[in-house]
XYZ file of C-alpha atoms in Angstrom:
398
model
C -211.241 130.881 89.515
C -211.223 127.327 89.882
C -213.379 125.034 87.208
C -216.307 122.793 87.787
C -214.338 119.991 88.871
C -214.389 119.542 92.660
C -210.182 119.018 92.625
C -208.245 119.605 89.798
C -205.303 117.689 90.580
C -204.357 114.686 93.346
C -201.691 116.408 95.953
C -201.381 112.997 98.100
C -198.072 112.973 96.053
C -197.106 115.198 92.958
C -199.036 112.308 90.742
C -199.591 114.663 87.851
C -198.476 112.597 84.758
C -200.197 115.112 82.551
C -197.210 116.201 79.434
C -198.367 118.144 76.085
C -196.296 117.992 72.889
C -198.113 121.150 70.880
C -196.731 121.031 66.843
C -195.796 123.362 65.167
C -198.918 124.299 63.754
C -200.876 124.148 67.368
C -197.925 126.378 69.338
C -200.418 129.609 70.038
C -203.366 127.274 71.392
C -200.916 125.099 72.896
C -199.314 127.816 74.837
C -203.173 129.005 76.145
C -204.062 125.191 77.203
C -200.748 125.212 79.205
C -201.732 128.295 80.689
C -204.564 127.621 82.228
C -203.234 124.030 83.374
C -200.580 125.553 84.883
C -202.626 128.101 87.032
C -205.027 125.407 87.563
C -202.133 123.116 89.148
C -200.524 125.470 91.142
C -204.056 127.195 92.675
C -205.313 123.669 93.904
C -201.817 123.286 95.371
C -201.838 126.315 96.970
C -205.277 125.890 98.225
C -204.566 121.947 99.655
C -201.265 123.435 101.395
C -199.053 121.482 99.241
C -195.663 122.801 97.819
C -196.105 121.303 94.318
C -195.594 123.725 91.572
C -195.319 123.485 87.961
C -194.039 125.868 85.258
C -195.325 124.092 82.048
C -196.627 121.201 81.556
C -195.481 121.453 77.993
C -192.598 119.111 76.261
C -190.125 120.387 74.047
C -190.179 119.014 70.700
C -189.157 119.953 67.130
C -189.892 118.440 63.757
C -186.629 119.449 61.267
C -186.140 119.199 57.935
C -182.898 118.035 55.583
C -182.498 120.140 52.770
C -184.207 117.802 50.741
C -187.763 118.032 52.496
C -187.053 114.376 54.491
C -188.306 115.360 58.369
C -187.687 113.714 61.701
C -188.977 113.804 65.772
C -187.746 114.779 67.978
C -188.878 114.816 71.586
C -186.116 116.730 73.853
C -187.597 115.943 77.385
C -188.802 112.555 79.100
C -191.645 111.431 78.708
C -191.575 107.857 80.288
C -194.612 106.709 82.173
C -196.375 110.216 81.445
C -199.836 110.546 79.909
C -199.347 112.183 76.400
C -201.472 114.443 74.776
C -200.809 115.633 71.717
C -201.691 118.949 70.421
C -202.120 118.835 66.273
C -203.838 121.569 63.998
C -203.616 120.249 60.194
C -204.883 123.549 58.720
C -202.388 125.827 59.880
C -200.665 126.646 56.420
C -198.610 129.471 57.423
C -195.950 126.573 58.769
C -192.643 126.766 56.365
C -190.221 124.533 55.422
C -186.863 124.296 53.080
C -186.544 121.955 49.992
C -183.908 122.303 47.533
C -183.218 125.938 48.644
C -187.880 126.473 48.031
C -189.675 127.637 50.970
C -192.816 125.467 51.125
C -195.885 125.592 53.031
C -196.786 122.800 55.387
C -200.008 120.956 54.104
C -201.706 118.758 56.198
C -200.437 115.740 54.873
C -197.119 117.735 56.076
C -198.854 118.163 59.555
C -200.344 114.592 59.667
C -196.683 113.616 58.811
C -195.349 114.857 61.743
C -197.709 113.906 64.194
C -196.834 110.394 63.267
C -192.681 111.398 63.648
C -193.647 112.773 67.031
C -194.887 109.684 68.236
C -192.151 107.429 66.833
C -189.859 109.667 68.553
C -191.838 108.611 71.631
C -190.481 104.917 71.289
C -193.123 103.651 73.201
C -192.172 105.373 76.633
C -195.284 107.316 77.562
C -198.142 105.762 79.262
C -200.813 106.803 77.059
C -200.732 109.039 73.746
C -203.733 110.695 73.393
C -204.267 112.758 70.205
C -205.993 116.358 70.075
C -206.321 117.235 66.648
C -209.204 119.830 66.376
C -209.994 119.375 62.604
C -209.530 115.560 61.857
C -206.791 115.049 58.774
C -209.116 114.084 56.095
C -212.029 114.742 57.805
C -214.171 115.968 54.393
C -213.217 112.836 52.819
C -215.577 110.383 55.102
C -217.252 107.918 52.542
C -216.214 106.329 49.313
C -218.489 107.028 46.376
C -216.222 105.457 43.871
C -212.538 103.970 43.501
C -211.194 106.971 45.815
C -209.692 106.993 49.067
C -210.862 107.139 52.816
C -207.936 109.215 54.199
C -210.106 109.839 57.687
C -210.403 106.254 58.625
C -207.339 105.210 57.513
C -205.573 107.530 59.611
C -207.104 106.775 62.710
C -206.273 103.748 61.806
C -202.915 104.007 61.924
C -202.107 106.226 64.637
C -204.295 103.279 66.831
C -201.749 101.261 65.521
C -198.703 103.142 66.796
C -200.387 102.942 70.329
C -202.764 106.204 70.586
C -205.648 105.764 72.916
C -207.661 108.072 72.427
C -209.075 111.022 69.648
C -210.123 114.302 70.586
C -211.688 116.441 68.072
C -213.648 118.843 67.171
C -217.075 119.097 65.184
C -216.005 116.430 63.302
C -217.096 116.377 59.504
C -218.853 113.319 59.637
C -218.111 111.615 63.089
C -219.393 107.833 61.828
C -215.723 107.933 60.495
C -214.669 106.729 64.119
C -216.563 103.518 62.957
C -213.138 102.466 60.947
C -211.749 102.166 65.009
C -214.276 101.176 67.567
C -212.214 100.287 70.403
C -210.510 103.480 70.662
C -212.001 106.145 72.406
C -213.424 108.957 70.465
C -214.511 112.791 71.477
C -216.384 115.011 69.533
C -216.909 118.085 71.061
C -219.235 120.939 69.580
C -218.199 124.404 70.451
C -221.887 125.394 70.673
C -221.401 127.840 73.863
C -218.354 129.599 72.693
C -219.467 130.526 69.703
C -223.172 131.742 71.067
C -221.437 133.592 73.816
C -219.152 135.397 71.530
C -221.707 136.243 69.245
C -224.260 137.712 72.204
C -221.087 139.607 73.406
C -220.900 142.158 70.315
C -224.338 141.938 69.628
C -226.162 142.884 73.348
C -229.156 144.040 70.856
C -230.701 141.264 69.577
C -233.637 139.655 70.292
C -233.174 135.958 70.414
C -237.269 135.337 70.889
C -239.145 132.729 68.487
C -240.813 135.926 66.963
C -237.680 137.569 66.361
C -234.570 134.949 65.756
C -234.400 131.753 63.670
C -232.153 129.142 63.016
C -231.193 127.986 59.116
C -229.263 125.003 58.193
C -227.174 125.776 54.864
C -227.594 122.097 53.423
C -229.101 118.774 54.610
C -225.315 117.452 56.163
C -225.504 120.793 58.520
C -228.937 119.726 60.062
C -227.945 118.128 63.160
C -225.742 121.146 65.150
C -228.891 123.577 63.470
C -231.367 121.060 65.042
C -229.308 121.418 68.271
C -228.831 125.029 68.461
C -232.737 125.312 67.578
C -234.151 123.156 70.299
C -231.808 124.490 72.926
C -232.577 128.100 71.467
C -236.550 127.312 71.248
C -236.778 128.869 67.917
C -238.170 128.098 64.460
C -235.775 126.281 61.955
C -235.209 126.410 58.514
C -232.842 124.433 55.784
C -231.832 125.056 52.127
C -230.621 121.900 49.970
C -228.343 122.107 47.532
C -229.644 120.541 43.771
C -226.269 119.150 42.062
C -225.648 118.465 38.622
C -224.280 115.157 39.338
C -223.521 115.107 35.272
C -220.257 116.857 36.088
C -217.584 117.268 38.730
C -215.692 120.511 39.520
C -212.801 120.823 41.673
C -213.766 117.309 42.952
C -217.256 117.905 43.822
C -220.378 118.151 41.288
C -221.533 122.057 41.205
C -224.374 123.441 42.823
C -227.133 124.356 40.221
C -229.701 126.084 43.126
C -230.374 126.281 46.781
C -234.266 125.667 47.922
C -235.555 126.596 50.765
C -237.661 124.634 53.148
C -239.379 126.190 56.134
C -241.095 129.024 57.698
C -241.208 132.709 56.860
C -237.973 134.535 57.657
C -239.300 138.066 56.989
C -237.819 140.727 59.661
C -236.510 137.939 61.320
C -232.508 138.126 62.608
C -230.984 134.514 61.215
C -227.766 132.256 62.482
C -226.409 129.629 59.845
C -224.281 127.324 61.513
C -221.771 124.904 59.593
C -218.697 122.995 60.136
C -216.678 124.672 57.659
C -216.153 127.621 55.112
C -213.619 126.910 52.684
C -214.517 128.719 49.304
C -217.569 130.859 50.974
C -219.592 130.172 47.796
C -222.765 128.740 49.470
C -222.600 130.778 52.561
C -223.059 134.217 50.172
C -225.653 132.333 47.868
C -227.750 131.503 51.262
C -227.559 135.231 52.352
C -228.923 136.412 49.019
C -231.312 133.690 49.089
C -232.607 135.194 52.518
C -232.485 138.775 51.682
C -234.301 138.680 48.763
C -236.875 136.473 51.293
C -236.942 139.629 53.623
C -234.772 138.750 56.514
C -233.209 141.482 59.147
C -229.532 140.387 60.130
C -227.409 137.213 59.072
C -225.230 135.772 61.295
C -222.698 133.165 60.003
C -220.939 130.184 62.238
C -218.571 127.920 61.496
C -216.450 126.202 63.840
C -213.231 126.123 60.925
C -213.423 129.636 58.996
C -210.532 128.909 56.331
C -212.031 131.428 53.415
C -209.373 129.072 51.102
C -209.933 131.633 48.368
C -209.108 134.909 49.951
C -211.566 137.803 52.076
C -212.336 139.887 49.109
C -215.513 138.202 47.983
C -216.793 138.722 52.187
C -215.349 142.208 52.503
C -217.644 143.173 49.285
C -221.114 140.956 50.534
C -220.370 142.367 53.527
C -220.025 146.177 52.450
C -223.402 145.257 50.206
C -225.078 144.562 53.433
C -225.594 140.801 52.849
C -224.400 139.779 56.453
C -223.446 141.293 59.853
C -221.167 138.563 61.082
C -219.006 135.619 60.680
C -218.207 133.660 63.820
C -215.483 130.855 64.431
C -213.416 129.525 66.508
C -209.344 129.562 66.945
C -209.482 125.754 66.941
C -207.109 126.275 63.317
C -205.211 128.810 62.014
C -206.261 132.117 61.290
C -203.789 134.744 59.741
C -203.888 138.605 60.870
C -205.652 139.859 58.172
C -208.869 137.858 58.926
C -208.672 138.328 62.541
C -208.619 142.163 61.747
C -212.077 141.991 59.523
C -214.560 143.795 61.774
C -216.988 141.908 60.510
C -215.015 139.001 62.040
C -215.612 137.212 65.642
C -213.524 134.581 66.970
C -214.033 132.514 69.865
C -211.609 131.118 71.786
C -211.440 127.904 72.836
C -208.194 127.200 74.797
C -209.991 127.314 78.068
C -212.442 124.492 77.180
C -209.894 122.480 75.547
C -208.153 122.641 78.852
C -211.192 121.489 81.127
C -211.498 118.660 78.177
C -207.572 117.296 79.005
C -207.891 117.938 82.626
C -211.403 116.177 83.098
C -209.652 113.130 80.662
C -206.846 113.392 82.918
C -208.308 112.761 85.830
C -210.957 110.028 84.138
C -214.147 112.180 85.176
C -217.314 112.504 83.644
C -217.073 114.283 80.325
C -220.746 114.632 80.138
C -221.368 118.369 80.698
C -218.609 119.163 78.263
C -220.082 117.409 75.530
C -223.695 118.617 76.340
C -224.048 122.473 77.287
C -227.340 122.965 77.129
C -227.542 124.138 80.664
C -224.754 126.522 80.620
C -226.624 127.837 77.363
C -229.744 128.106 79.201
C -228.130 129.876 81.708
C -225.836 132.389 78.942
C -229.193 133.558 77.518
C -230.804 133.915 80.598
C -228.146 136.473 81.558
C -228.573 137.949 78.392
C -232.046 138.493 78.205
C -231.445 140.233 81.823
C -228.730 142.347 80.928
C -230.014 143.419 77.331
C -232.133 146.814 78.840
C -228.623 148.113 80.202
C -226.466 145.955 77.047
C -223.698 145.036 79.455
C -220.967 142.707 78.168
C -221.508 139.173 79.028
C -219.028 137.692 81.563
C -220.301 134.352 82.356
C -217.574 131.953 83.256
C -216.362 129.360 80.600
């Protein structure tokens, strides 16, 4: 099935310049994107009478390592006069590399490293480097409270300097930090519909009316995408805030001492909490006691990064205790096989919209309904609302 686009690619002559370089951490969603290019390509080909054909619009490339942890680029196919994109997940810590006979995993300052020894390796050659890198490198540090760092804005900074147009991203932590580079573009996309549809595709029994569903924000930063999912949902919304003890500092944040609530009843009410991230989990399993001492029926959780940094136990027992039905992310980073196997686990993937994302920036169209979904959202629940009597799977294209 073609997408939305009227013509996916110009056949006057085989003008495609489109090349992706996918890291080592971004290989799996790399390999999807290229996919569905690929089909994309060769369908509008077919269909225009044209005997254009690609294979991959993927470029080899490898990042190696001396034995003692020094790396290079290297990029193993042209790429002069092509436009670049970039494919570069931080977060994906199951990456390995040799030191002094150690096998190490890649951190993202490992990942960030080699994004920049990519596009060295480049030497200037392509037309225009545009970087995809779903969770922005130090994307939680976004404002200076004190003598510390701004990792974020300084590396934007510096990958505009070594000649990259353009940042694509996703649900970034803060996205002011594209402030520290005005004049280069910036995308933040929200994957809003993905995650919805996923959810309403192993649940076809809930009842998503203003009586019967509610949206809470976990903290005051999450309030925006809650606000968004609320008004396009046209239910109530609630928020808890998070009272600090600002005295100390643990792990490099001051502890939470209590979460208050703020907002209507949520008594028999099915909830979705939607945040950026879950790293430690902490606040996520506070909230859900929070609302089930309040009375609440199910608890669905929604982050677009799902990195549980300190393990699935402490979600496989709230879980078994009945605290929440479901966590629901994305496969924008890295999630290892144990996670995806949780049944209490959704994941939404998100290859095909990154692909309509480099093939609408591609072609310089209107990005507009991509970063907006509402109506496709409108439409998803409409669907679902018909289908819900009979609880048919949704199939509503992406």
């Amino acid at each position: 099935m073609r997408p939305f686009f009227e013509s996916i690619f110009n056949f006057d002559k085989d003008t495609s310049n489109m090349a992706l370089i996918a890291l080592a951490g971004a290989k799996e969603l790399g390999d999807k994107v290229d996919y569905y290019l690929v089909n994309w390509y060769n369908q509008e080909a077919k269909a225009q009478g044209k005997k254009f054909h690609r294979d991959t619009f993927l470029i080899k490339n490898v990042c190696p390592r001396f034995t003692t942890g020094d790396g290079k680029g290297l990029v193993m196919e042209t790429i002069r006069g092509k436009d670049l994109y970039i494919l570069c997940d931080v977060g994906n810590y199951s990456i390995t590399y040799n030191m002094f006979g150690f096998e190490n995993n890649m951190s993202p300052d490992d990942h960030y490293c080699d994004l920049k020894r990519v596009i060295a390796a480049c030497g200037g050659k392509a037309k225009s480097i545009t970087v995809v890198m779903p969770s922005l490198y130090g994307g939680r540090q976004h404002r200076r409270n004190a003598r510390e760092s701004l990792d974020c804005a300084q590396m934007l900074q510096e990958l505009r300097d070594m000649g990259v147009s353009e940042i694509i991203t996703f649900d970034a932590h803060d996205p002011r930090v594209q402030n520290a580079v005005p004049l280069m573009g910036f995308d933040n996309f929200l994957p809003t519909y993905q995650i919805l549809k996923a959810m309403l595709r192993s649940y076809t029994d809930l009842d998503m009316t203003r009586e019967r569903f509610m949206i809470v924000s976990p903290d005051e930063g999450a309030m925006s995408r809650n606000i968004y999912y609320a008004s396009v949902l046209g239910t109530d919304l609630g928020m808890f805030y998070k009272r600090r003890d600002y005295a100390n500092v643990v792990n490099g944040r001051n502890p939470i001492v209590a979460h208050e609530y703020i907002g209507n009843d949520v008594r028999n009410k099915d909830i979705f909490v939607a945040d950026d991230i879950i790293a430690t989990g902490d606040s996520m399993l506070k909230l859900c006691n929070e609302l089930k001492e309040r009375g609440c029926g199910k608890i669905f959780l929604s982050a677009t990064y799902a990195l549980f940094t300190e393990g699935l136990k402490k979600f496989d027992d709230a879980y078994d205790q009945g605290l929440f039905t479901a966590v629901v992310s994305t496969n924008l980073t890295y999630a290892p096989k144990e996670l995806l196997e949780r049944k209490w686990f959704i994941q939404a993937d998100m290859s095909k919209f990154l692909a309509y994302i480099i093939s609408a920036c591609d072609q310089n169209k209107s990005l507009s309904e991509l970063l907006d979904p509402h109506d496709k959202i409108h439409e998803l629940i409409a669907k679902f609302n018909a289908n819900k009597p009979e609880q048919i799977a949704l199939d509503i294209e992406e």
